[in-house]
PDB file of C-alpha atoms in Angstrom:
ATOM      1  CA  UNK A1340       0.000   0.000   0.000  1.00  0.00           C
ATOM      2  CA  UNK A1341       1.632   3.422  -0.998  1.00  0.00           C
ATOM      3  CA  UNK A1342       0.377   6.558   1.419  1.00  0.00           C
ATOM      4  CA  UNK A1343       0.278   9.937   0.637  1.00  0.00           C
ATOM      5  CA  UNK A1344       3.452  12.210   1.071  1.00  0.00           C
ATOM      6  CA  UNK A1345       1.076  13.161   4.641  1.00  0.00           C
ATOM      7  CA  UNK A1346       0.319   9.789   5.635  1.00  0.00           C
ATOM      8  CA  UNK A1347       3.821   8.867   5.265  1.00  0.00           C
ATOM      9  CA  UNK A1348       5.643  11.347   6.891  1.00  0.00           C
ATOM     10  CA  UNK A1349       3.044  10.337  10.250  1.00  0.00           C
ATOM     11  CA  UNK A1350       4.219   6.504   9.520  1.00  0.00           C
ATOM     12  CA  UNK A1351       7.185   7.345   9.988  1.00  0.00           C
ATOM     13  CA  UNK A1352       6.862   9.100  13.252  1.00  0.00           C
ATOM     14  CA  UNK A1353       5.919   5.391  14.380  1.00  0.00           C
ATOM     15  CA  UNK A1354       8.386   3.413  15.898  1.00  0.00           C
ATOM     16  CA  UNK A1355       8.584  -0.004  15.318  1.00  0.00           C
ATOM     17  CA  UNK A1356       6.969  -2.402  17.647  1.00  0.00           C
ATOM     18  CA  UNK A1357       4.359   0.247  18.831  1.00  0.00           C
ATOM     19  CA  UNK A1358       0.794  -0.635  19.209  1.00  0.00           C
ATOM     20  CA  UNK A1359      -0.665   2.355  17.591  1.00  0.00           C
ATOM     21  CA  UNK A1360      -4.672   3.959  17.405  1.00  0.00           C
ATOM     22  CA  UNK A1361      -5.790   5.613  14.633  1.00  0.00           C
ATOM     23  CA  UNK A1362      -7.974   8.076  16.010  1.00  0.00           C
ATOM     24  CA  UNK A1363     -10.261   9.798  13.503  1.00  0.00           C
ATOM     25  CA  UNK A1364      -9.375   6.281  10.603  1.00  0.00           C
ATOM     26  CA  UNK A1365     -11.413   7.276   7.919  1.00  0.00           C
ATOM     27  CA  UNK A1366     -10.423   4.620   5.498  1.00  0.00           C
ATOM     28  CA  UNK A1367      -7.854   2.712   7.591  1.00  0.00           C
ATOM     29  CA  UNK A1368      -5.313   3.414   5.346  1.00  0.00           C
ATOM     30  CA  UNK A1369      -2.212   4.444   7.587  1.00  0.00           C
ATOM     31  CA  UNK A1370      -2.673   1.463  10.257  1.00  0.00           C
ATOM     32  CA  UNK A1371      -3.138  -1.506   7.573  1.00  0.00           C
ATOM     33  CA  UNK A1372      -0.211   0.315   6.046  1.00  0.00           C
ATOM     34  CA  UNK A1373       1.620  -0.438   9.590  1.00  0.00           C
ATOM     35  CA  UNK A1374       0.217  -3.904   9.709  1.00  0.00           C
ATOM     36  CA  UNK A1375       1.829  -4.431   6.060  1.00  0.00           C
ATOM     37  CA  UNK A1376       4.911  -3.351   6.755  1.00  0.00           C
ATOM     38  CA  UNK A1377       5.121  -4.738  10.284  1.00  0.00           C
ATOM     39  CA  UNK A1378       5.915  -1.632  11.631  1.00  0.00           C
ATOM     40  CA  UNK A1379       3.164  -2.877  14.643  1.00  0.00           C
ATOM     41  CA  UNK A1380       1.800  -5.840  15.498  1.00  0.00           C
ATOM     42  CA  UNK A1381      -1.088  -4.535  16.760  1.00  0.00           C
ATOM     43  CA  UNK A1382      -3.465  -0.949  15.438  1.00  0.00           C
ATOM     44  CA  UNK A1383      -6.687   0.065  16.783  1.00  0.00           C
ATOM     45  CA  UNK A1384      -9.216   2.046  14.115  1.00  0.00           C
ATOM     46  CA  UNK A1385     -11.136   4.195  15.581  1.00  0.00           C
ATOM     47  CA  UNK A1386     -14.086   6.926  14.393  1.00  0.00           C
ATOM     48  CA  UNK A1387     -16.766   8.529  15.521  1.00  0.00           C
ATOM     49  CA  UNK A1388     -18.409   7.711  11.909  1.00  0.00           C
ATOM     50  CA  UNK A1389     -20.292   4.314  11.643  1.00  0.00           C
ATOM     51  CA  UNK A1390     -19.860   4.899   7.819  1.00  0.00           C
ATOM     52  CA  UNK A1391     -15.935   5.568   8.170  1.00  0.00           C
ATOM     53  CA  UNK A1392     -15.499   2.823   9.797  1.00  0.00           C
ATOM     54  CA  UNK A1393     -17.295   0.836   7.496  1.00  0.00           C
ATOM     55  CA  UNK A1394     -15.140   2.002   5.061  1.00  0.00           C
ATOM     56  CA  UNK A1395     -12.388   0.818   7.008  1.00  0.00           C
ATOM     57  CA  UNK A1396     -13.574  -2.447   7.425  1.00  0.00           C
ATOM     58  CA  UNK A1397     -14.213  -3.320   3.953  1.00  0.00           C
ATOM     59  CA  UNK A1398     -10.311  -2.292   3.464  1.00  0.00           C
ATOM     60  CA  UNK A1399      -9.077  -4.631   5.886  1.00  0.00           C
ATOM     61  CA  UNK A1400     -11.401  -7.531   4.352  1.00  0.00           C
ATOM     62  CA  UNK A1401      -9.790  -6.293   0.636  1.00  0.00           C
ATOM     63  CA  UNK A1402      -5.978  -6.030   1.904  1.00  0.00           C
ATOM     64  CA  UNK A1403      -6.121  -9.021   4.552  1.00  0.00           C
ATOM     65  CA  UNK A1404      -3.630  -7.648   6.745  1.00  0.00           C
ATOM     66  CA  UNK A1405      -1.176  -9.898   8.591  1.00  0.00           C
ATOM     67  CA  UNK A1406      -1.425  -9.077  11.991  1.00  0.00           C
ATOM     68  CA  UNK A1407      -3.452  -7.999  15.070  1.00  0.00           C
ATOM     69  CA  UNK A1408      -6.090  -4.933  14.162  1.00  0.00           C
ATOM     70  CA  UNK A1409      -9.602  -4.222  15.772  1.00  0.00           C
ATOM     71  CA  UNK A1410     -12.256  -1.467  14.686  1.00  0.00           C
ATOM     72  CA  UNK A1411     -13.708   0.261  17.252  1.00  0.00           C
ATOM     73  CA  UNK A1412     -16.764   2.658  16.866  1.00  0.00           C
ATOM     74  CA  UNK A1413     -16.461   5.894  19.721  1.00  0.00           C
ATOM     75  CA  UNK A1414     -15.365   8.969  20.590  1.00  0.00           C
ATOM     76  CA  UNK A1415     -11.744  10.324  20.481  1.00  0.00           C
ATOM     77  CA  UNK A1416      -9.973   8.307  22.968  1.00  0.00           C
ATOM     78  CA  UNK A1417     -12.487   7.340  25.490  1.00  0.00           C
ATOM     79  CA  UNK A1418     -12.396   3.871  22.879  1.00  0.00           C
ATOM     80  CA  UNK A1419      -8.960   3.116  24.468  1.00  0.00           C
ATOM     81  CA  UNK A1420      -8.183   1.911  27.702  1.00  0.00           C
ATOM     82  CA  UNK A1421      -5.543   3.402  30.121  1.00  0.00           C
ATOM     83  CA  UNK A1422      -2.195   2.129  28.340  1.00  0.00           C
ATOM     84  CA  UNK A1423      -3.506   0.178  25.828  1.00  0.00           C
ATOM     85  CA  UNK A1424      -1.356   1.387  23.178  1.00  0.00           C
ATOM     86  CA  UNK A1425       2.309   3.404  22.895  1.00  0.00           C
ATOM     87  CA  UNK A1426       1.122   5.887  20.042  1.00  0.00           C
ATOM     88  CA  UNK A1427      -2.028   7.399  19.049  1.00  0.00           C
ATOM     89  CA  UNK A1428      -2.149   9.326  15.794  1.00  0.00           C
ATOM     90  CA  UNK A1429      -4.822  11.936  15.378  1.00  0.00           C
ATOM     91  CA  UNK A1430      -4.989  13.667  11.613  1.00  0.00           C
ATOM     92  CA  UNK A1431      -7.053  16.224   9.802  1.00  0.00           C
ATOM     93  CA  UNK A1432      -9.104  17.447  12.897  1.00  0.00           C
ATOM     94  CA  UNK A1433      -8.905  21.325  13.821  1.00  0.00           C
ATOM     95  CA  UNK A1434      -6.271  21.863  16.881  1.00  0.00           C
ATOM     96  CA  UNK A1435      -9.246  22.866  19.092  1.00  0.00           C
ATOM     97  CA  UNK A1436     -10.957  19.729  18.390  1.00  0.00           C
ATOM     98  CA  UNK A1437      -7.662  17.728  19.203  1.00  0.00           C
ATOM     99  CA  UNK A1438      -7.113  19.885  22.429  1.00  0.00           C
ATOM    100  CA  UNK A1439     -10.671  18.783  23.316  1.00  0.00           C
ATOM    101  CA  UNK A1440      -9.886  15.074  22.557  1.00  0.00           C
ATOM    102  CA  UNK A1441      -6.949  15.020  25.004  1.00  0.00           C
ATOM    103  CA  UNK A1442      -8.436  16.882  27.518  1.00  0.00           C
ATOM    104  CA  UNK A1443     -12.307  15.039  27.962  1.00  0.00           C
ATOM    105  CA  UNK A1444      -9.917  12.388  29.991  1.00  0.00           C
ATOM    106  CA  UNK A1445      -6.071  13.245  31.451  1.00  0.00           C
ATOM    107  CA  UNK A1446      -5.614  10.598  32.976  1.00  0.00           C
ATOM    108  CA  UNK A1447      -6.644   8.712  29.515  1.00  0.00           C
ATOM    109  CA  UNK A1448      -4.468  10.798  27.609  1.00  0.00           C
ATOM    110  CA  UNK A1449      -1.045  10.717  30.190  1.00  0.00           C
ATOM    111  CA  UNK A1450      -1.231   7.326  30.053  1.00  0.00           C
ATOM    112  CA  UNK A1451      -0.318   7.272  26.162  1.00  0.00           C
ATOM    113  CA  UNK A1452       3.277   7.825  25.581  1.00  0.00           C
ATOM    114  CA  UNK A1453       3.411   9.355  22.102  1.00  0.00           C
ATOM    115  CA  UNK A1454       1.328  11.373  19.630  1.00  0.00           C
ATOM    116  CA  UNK A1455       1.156  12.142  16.057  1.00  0.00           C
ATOM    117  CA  UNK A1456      -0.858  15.310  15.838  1.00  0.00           C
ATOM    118  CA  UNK A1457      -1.704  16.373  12.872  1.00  0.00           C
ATOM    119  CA  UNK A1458      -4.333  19.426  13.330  1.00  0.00           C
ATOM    120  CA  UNK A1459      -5.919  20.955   9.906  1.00  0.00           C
ATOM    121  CA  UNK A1460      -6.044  24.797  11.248  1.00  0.00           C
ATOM    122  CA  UNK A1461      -5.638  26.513  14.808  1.00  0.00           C
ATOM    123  CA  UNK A1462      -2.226  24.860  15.360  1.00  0.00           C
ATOM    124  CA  UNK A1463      -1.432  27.738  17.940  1.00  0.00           C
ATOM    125  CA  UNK A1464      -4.389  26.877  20.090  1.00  0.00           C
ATOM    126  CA  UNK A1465      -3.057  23.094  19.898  1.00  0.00           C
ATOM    127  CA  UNK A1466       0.614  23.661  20.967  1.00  0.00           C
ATOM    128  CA  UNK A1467      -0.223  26.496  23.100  1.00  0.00           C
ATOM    129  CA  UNK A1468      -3.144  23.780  24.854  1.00  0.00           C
ATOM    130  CA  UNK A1469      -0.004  21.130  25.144  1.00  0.00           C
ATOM    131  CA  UNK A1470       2.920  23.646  26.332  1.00  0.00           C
ATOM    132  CA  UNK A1471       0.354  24.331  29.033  1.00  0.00           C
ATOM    133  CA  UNK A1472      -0.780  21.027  29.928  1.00  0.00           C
ATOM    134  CA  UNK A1473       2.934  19.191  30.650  1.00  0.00           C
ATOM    135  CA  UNK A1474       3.070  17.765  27.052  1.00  0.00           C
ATOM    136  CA  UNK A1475       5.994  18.342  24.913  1.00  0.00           C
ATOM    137  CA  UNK A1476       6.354  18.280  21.194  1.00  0.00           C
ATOM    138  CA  UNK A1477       9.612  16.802  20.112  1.00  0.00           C
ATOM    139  CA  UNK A1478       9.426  17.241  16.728  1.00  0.00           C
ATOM    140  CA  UNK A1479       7.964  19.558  14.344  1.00  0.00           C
ATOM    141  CA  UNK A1480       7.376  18.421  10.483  1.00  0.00           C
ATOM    142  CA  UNK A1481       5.968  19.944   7.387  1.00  0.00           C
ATOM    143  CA  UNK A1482       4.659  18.223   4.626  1.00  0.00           C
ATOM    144  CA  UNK A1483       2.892  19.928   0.851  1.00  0.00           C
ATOM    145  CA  UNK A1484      -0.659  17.786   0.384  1.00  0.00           C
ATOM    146  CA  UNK A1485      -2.225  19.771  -2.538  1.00  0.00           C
ATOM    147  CA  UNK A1486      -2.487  23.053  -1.952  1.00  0.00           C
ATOM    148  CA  UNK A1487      -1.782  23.303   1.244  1.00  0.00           C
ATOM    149  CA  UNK A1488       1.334  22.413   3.848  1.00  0.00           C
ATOM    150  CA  UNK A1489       0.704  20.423   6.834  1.00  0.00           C
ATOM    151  CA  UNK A1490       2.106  20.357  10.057  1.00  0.00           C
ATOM    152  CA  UNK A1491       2.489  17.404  11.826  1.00  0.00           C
ATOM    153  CA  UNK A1492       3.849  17.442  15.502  1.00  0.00           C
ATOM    154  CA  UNK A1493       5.277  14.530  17.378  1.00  0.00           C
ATOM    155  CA  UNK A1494       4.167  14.540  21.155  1.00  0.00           C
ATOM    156  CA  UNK A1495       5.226  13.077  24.535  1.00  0.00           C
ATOM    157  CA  UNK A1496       3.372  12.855  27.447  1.00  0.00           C
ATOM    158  CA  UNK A1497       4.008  14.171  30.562  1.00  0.00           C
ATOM    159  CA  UNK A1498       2.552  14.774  34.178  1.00  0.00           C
ATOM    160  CA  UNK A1499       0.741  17.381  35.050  1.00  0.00           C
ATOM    161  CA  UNK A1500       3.453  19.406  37.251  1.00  0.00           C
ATOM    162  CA  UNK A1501       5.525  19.912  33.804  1.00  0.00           C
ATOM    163  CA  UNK A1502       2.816  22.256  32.593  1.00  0.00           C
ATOM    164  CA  UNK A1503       3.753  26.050  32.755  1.00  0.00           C
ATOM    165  CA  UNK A1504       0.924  29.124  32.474  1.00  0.00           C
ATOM    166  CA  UNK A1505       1.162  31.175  29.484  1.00  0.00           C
ATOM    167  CA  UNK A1506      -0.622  33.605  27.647  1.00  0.00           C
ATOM    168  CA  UNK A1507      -1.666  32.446  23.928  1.00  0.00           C
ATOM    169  CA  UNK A1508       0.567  34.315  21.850  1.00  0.00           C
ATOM    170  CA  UNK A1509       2.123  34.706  18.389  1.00  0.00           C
ATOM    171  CA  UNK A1510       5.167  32.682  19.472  1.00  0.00           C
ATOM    172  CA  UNK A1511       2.615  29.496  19.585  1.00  0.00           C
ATOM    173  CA  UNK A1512       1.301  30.173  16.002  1.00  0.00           C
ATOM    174  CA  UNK A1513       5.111  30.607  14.810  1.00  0.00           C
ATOM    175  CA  UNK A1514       7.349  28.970  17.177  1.00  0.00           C
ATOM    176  CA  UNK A1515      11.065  29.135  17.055  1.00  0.00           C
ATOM    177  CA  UNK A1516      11.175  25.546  17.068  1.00  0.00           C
ATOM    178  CA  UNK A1517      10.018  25.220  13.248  1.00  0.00           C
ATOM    179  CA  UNK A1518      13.231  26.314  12.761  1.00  0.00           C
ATOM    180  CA  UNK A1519      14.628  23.217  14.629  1.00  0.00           C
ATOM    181  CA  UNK A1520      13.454  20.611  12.032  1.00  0.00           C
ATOM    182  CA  UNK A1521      14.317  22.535   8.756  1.00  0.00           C
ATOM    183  CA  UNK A1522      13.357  20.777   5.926  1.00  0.00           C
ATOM    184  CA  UNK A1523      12.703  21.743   1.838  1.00  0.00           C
ATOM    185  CA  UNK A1524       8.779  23.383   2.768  1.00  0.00           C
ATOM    186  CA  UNK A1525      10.129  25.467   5.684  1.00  0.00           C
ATOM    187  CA  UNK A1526      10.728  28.708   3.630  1.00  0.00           C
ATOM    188  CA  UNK A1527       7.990  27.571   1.422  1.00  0.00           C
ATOM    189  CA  UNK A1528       5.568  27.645   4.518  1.00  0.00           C
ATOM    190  CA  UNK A1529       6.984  30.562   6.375  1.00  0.00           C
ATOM    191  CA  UNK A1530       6.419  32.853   3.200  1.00  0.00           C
ATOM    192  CA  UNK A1531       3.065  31.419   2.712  1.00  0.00           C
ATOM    193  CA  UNK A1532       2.104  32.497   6.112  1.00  0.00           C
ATOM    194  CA  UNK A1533       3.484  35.657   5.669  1.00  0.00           C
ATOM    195  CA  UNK A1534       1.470  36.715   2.652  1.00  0.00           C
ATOM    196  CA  UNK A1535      -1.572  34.936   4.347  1.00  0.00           C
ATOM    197  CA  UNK A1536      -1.230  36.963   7.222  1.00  0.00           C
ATOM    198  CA  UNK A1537      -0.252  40.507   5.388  1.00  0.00           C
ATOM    199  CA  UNK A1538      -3.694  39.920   3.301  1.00  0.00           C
ATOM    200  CA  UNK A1539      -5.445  39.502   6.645  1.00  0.00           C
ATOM    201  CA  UNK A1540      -3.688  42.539   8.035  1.00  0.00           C
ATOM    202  CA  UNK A1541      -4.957  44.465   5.071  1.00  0.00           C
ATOM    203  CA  UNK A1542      -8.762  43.626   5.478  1.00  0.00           C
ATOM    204  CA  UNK A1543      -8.658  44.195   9.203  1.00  0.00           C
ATOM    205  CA  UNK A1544      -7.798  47.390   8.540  1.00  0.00           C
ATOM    206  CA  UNK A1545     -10.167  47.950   5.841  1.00  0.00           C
ATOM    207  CA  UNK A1546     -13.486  46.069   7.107  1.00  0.00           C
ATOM    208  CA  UNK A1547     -13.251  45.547  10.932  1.00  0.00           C
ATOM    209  CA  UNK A1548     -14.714  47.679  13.242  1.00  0.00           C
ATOM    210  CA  UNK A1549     -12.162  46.557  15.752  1.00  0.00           C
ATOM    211  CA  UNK A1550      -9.301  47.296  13.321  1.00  0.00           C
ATOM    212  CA  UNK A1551      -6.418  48.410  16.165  1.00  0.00           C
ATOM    213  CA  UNK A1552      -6.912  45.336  18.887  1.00  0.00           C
ATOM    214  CA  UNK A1553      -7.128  42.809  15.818  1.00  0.00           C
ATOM    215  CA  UNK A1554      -4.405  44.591  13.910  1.00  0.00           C
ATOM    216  CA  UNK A1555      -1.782  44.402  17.068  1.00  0.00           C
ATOM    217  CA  UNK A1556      -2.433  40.372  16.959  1.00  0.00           C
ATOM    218  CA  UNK A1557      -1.902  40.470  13.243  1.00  0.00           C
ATOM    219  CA  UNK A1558       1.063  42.674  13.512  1.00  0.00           C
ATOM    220  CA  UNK A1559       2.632  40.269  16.455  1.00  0.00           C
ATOM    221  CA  UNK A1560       2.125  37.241  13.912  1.00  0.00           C
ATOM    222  CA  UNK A1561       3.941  39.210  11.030  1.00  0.00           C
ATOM    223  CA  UNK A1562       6.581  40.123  13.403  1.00  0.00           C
ATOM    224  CA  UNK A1563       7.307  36.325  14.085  1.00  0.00           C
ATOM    225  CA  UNK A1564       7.465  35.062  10.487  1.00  0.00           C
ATOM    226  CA  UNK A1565       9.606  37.972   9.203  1.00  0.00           C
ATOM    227  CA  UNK A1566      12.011  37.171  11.926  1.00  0.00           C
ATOM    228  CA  UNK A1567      11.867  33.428  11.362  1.00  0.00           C
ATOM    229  CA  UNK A1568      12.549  33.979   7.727  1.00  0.00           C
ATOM    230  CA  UNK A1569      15.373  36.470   8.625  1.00  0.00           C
ATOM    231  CA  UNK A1570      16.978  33.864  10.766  1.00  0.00           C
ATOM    232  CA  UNK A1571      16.200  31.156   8.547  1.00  0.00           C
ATOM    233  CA  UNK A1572      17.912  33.124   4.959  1.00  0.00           C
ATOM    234  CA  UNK A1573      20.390  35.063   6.838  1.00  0.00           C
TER     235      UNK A1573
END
């Protein structure tokens, strides 16, 4: 089974021997592609969606994956028990949503080793949830899927006492650590962002009534691109 460039990238996140949850499966693709390879010898497919999972089922029956695999129909990770697996990977949800996932049940979620977060938008809100909540991203990696370029961010858990109180801030949007896993779509997403958020700046200050707080925030997110790219090109 060939993944896309996304899907890969997460696979590869994976370490071998991990049981793994697919959070979110959709088709089942990336855990029967871990099954395949015997990367795992064990995945759990999980969604929300009785007709995703279907779809995942009828996969498995078509690929006939060696290995151990179970399809489980619930709700984020209330469908795991406490340990059950080293790695859960959760892709294409908004950061918000994934924040909420983790946080319905702590003790659920500390009990998990490793994530593969892949959030879809709000990525600020997500790391800004897990700097604040003891849980520590290791790795930051970008990947181009169409038009746009994903982020992907490899997690560890941690205890509660590791969390520290911060204000959300442009430094969680565009951390300095995206500079600490360079690869080819770096400048490629940095200068996407900045154009993205130079348009935005422009129709705050033509459309919004309040123009100045919005603007500052706008103006703070600018600030930490053009100094990303600076350090990145100079």
């Amino acid at each position: 089974m060939k993944l896309s460039d996304r899907l890969q990238l997460i696979a590869d996140e994976i370490h071998c021997g991990e049981i793994m949850a697919d959070i979110g499966t959709d088709h089942g693709f990336l855990p029967l592609y871990l099954l395949e390879t015997k990367k795992c010898p064990k995945v759990i497919m999980a969604d929300i969606s009785s007709g995703s999972l279907a779809k995942a089922e009828e996969n498995c029956k078509l690929a006939k994956p060696e290995g151990d695999y179970e399809l489980r129909l619930g709700n984020g990770i209330d469908i795991l028990e406490d340990g059950e697996v080293d790695v859960v990977a959760i892709a294409g949800m908004g950061g918000n949503l994934i924040a909420d996932i983790l946080e319905w049940n702590m003790a659920k979620s500390r009990s998990i080793k490793r994530y593969i977060l892949q959030p879809r938008r709000h990525v600020g809100k997500l790391r800004h949830w897990l700097y604040c909540n003891g849980f520590e991203i290791v790795k930051e990696s970008l990947v181009e899927e169409g038009k746009f370029i994903c982020e992907i961010l490899t997690v560890e858990s941690g205890p509660a006492e590791n969390g520290k109180e911060a204000e959300y801030s442009a430094a969680f949007d565009y951390p300095d650590s995206l500079l600490d896993h360079v690869n080819p779509m770096t400048a490629v997403y940095l200068h996407r962002k900045l154009e993205l958020e130079n348009m935005i700046l422009d129709n705050i200050n033509k459309n919004s009534q309040n123009a100045s707080e919005e603007g500052i925030l706008c103006k703070a997110r600018i600030a930490r691109i053009e100094n990303l790219i600076s350090r990145l090109e100079g």
